[in-house]
CSV table of C-alpha atoms in Angstrom, one decimal:
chain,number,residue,atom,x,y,z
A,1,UNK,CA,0.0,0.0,0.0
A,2,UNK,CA,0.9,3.7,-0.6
A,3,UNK,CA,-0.1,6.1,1.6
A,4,UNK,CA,1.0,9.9,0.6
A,5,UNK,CA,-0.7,11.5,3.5
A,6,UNK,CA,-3.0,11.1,6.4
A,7,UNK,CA,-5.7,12.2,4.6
A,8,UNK,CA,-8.3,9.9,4.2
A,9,UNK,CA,-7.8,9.7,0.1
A,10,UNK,CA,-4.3,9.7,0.5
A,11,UNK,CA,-3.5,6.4,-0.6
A,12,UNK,CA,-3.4,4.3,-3.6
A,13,UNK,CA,-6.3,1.6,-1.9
A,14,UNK,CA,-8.9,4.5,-1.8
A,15,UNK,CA,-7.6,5.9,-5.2
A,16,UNK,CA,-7.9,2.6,-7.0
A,17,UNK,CA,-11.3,1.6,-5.2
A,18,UNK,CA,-13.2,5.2,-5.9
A,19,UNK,CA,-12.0,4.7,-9.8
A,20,UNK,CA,-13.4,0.6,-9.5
A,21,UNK,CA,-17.1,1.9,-7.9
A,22,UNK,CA,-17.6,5.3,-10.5
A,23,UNK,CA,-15.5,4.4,-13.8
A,24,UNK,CA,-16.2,0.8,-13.5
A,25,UNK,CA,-19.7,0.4,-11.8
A,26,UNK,CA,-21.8,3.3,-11.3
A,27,UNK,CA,-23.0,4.0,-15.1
A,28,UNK,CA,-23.8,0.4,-15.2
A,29,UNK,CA,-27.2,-1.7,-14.4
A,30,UNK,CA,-25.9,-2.8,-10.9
A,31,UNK,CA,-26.9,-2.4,-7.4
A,32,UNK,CA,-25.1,-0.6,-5.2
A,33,UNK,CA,-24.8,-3.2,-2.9
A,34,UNK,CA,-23.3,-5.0,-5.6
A,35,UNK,CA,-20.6,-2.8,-6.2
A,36,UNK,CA,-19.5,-2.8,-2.6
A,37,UNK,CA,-19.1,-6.3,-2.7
A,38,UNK,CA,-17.2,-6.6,-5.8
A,39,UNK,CA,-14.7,-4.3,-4.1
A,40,UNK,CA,-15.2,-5.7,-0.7
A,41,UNK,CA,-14.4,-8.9,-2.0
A,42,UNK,CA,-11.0,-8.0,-3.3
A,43,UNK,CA,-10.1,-6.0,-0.3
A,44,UNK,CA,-11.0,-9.1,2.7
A,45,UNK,CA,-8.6,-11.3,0.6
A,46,UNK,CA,-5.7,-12.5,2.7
A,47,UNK,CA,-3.2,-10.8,0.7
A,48,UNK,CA,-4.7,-7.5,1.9
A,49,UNK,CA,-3.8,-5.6,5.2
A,50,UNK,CA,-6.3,-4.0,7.5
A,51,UNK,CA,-5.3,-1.3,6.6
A,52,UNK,CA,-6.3,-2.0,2.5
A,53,UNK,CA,-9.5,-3.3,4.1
A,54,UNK,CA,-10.0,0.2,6.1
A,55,UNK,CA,-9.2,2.7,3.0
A,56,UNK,CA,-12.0,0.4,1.4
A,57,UNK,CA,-14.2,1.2,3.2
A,58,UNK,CA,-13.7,4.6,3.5
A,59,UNK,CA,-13.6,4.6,-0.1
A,60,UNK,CA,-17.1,2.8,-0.6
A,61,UNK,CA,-18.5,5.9,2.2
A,62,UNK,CA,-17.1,8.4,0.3
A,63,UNK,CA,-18.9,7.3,-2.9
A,64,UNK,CA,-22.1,6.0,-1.3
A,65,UNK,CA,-22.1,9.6,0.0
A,66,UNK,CA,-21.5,11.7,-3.0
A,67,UNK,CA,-24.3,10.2,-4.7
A,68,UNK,CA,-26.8,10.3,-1.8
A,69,UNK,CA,-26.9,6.6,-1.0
A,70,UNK,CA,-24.8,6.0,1.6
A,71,UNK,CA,-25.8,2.5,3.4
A,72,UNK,CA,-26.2,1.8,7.1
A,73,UNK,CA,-23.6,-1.3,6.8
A,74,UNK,CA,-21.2,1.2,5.4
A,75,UNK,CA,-21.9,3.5,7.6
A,76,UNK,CA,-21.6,1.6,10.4
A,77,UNK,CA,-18.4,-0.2,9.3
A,78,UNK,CA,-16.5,3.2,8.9
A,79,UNK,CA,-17.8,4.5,12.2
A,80,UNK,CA,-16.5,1.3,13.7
A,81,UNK,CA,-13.1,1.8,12.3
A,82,UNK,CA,-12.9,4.7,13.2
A,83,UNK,CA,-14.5,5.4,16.8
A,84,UNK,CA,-12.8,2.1,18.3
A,85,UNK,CA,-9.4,3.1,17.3
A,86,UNK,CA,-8.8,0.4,14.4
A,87,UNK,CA,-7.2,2.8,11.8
A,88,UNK,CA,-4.9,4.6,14.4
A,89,UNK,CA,-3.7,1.1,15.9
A,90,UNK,CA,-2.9,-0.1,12.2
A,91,UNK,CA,-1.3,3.0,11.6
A,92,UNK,CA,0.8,3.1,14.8
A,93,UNK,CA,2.0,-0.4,13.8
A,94,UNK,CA,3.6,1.2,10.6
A,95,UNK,CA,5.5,3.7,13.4
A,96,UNK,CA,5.3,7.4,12.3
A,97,UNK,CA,6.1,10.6,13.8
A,98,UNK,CA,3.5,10.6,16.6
A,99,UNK,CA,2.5,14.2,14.5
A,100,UNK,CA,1.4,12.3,11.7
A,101,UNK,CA,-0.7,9.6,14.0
A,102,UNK,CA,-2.4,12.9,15.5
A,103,UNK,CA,-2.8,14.6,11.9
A,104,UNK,CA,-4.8,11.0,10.9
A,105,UNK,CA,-6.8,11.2,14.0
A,106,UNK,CA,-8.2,14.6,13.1
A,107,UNK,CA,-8.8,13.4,9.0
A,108,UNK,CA,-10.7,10.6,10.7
A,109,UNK,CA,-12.7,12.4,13.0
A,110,UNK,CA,-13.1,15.0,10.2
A,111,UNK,CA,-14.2,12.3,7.4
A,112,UNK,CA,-16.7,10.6,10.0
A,113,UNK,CA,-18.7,13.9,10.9
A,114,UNK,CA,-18.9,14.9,6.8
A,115,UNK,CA,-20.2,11.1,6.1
A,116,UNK,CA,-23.0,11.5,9.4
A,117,UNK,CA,-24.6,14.9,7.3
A,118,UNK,CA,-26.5,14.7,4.1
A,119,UNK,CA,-25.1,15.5,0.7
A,120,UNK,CA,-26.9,18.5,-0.2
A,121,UNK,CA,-25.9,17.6,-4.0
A,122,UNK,CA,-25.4,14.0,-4.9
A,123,UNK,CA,-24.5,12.8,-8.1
A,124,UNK,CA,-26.5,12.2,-10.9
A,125,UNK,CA,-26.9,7.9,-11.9
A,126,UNK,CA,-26.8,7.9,-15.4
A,127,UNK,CA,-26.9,4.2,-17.3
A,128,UNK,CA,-24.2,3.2,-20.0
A,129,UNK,CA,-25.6,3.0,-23.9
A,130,UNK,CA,-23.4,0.4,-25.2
A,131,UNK,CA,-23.3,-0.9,-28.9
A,132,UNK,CA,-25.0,-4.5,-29.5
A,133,UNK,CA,-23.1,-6.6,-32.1
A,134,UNK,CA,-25.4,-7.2,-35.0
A,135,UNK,CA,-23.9,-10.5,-35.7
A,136,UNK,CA,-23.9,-14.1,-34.4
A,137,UNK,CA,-21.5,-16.5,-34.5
A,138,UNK,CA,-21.2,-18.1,-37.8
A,139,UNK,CA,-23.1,-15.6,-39.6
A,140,UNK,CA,-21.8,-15.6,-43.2
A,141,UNK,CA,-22.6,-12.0,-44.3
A,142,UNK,CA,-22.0,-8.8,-46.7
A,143,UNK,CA,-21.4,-5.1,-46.6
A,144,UNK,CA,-21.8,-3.1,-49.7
A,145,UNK,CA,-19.3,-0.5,-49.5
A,146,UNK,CA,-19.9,2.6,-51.1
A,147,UNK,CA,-16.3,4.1,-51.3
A,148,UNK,CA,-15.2,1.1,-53.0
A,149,UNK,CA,-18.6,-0.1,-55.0
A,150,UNK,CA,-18.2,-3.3,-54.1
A,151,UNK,CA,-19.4,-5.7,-51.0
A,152,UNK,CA,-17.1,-6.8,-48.5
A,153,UNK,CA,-17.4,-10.2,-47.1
A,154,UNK,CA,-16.8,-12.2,-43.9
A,155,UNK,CA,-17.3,-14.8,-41.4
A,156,UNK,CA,-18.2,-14.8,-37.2
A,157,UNK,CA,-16.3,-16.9,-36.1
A,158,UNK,CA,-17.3,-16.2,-33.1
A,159,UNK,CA,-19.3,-13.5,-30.9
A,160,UNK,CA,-19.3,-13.7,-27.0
A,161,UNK,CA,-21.2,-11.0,-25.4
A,162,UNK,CA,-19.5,-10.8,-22.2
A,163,UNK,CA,-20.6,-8.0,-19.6
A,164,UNK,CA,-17.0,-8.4,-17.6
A,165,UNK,CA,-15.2,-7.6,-20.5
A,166,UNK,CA,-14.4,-3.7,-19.8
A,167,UNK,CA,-17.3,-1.9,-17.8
A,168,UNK,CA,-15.7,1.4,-18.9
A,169,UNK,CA,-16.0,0.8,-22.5
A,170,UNK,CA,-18.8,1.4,-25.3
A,171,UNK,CA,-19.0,-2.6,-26.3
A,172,UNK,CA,-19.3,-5.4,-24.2
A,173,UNK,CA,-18.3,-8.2,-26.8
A,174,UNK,CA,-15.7,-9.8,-28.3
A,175,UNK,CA,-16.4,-10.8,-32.6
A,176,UNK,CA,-13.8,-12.9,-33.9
A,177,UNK,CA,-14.0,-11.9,-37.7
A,178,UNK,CA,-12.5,-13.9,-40.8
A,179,UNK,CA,-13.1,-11.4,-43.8
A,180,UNK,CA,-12.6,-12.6,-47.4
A,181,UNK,CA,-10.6,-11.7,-50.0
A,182,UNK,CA,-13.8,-11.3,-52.6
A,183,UNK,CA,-15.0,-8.2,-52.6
A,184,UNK,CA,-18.0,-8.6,-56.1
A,185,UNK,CA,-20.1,-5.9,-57.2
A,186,UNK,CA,-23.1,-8.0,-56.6
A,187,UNK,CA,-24.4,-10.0,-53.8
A,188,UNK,CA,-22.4,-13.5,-53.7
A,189,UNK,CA,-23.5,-17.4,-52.7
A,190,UNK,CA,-22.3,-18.4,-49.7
A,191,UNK,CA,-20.2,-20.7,-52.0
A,192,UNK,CA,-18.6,-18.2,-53.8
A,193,UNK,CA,-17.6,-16.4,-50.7
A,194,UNK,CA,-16.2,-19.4,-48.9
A,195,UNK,CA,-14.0,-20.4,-51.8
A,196,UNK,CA,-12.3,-17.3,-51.4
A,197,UNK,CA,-9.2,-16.7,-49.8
A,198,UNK,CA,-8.6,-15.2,-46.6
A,199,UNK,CA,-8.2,-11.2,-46.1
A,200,UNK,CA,-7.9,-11.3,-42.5
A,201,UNK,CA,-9.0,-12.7,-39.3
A,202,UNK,CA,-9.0,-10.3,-36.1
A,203,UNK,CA,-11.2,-9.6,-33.2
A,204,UNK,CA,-13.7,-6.7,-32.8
A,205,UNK,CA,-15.5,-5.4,-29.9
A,206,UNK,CA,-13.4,-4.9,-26.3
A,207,UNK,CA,-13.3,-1.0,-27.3
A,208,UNK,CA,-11.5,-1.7,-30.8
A,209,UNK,CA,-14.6,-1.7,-33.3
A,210,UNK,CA,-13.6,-1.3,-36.9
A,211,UNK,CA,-16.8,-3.0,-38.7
A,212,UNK,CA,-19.9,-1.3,-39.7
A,213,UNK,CA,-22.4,-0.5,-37.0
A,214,UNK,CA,-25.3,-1.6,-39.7
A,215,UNK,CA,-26.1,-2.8,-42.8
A,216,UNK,CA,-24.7,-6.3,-42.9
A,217,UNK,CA,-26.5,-8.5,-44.9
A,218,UNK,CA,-26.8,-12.2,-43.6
A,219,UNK,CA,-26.3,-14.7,-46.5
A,220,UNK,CA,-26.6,-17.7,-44.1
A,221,UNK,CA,-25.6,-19.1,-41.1
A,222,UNK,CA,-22.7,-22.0,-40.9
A,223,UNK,CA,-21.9,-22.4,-36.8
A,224,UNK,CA,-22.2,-26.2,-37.1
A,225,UNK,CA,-19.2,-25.9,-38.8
A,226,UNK,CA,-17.2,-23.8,-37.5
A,227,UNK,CA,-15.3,-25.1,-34.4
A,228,UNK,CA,-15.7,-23.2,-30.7
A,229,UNK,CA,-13.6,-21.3,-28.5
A,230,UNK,CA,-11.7,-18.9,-30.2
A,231,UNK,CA,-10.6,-17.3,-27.4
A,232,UNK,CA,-6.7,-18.2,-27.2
A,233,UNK,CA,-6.1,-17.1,-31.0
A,234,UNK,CA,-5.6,-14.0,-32.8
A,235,UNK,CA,-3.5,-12.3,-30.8
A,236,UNK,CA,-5.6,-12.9,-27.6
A,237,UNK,CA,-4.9,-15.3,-24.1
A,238,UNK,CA,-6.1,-15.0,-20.7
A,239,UNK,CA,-3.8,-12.9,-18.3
A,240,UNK,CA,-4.2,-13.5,-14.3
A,241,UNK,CA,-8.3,-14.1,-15.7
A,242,UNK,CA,-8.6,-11.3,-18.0
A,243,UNK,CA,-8.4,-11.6,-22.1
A,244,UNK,CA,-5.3,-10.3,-23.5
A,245,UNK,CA,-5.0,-8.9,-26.7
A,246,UNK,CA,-1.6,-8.3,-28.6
A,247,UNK,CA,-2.6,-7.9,-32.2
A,248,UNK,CA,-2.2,-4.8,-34.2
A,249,UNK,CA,-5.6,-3.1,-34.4
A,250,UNK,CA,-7.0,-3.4,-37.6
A,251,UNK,CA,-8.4,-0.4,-40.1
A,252,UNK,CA,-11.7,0.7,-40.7
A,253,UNK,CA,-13.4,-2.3,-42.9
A,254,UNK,CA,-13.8,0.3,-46.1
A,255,UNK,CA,-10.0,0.4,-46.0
A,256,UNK,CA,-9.7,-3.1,-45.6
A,257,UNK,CA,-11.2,-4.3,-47.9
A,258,UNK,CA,-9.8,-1.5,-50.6
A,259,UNK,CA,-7.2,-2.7,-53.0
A,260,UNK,CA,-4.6,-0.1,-51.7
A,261,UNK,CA,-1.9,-3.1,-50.0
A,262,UNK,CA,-0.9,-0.4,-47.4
A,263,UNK,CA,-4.0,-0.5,-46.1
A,264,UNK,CA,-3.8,-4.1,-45.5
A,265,UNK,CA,-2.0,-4.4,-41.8
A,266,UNK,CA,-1.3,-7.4,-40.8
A,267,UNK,CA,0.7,-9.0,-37.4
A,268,UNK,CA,2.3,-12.8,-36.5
A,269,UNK,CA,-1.4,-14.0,-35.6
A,270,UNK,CA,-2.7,-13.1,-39.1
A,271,UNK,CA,-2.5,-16.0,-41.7
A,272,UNK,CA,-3.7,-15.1,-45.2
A,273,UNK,CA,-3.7,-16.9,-48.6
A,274,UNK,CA,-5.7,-19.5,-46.8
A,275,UNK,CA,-9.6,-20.6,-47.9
A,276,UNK,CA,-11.9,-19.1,-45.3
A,277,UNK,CA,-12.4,-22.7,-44.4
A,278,UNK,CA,-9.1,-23.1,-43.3
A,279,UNK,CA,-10.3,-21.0,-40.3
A,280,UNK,CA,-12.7,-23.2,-39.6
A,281,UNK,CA,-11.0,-26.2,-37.8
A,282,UNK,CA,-8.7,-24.7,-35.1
A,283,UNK,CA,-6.6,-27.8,-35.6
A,284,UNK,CA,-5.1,-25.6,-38.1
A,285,UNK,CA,-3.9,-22.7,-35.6
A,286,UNK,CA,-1.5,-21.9,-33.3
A,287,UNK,CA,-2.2,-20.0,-30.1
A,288,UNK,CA,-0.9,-17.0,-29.0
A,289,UNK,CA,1.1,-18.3,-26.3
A,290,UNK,CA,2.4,-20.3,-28.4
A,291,UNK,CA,3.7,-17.8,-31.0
A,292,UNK,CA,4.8,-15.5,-27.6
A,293,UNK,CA,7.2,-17.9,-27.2
């Protein structure tokens, strides 16, 4: 833990939880006695200190406050803390100047009295809009194009809407997308697209969304043959539980799909010159890890 001060915010614990319960939760459909316990549950680990435990706490009251909602539990927790001495016997065990102990004392006393009155203006609870993928996996579909008359084509291979994904961000999916290497001036078959080489394969969604927001056209729908779990490939792998991604972030799909070869980026998790149903079978892939190594 970092402590910067005896203030009651002057430490990285009540820093990191106030970002986790407004830039995380706030703005999203969740109780607020949800939110506490997603950061209560992090703090009572046995890695923490009392004193993490403490600052959480006073974190979560500070918040609850602000936006008019402060809980009795909360309430009750920090007054415990604070009125039987816990946070001034913690910090006496990390042995500061003995002006520093009586500077906390007053911050405490301070923070307890602002917490007991109301807040005259609390914040505003506003809900997140985020951006629905219009896709499902194995959706073979097009895109007509109008800067290069011409549709651009492509396979899900696959969508997961996941909600854990980044609360702070405007999509709450992951689309693993295989585009082809046909680009036709009219509508193609689903044969014709398939037979095509590969242009790219990349994942959207997770706050890097280069599709179009509408006006896919669904050709059909192959997912019985398209092997599951994607989730290791492309550039992606699973980090102390969180997804990973290390592939270069792709253009906007017009410029993709243009014939201008500068447009077309491509990284070490990219193979192309391959039939779209190559990509199908994940036999034929190596994951990321793997190609880390």
């Amino acid at each position: 833990m970092n402590y910067w001060g005896a203030g009651i915010s002057a430490n990285n614990d009540f820093a990191d939880c106030k970002e986790i319960f407004f830039d995380n939760f706030y703005h999203e459909k969740i109780s607020i006695k949800e939110i506490e316990n997603k950061i209560l549950d992090i703090y009572r680990s046995p890695l923490q200190d009392a004193g993490g435990l403490h600052n959480a706490y006073f974190a979560i009251a500070e918040c609850e406050w602000k936006c008019g909602c402060l809980s009795e539990e909360i309430f009750s927790a920090v007054e415990e803390i604070i009125s039987n001495g816990k946070d001034i016997e913690y910090w006496k065990s990390l042995k500061p100047k003995a002006k520093v102990i009586r500077r906390r004392e007053n911050c405490l006393q301070k923070f307890l009295d602002k917490i007991k009155s109301e807040n005259a203006k609390p914040i505003n609870r506003s809900f997140r809009k985020r951006f629905d993928f219009p896709l499902k996996t194995g959706d073979v579909f097009a895109h007509f194009s109008k800067a290069n008359g011409c549709y651009g084509c492509g396979v899900v291979l696959e969508a997961i809407k996941d909600d854990s994904i980044d609360w702070a961000g405007e999509y709450n999916f992951r689309a693993l997308v295989a585009i082809s290497e046909l680009t036709p001036k009219f509508l193609p078959t689903v044969e014709e697209m398939l037979s095509e080489n590969t242009l790219d394969v990349f994942w959207n969604g997770d706050n890097v969304y280069t599709l179009p927001k509408k006006g896919f056209i669904v050709i059909d729908n192959i997912a019985d043959k398209i092997d599951k779990d994607y989730s290791l490939y492309f550039g992606s792998f699973y980090d102390k539980g969180r997804i990973r991604q290390v592939g270069s972030i792709r253009p906007d799909f017009d410029i993709l799909i243009s014939k201008d070869p500068n447009s077309r980026l491509k990284d070490k998790f990219s193979v192309i010159n391959k039939p779209m149903t190559y990509f199908f079978d994940k036999n034929n892939l190596k994951k990321t890890e793997e190609l880390l190594k």
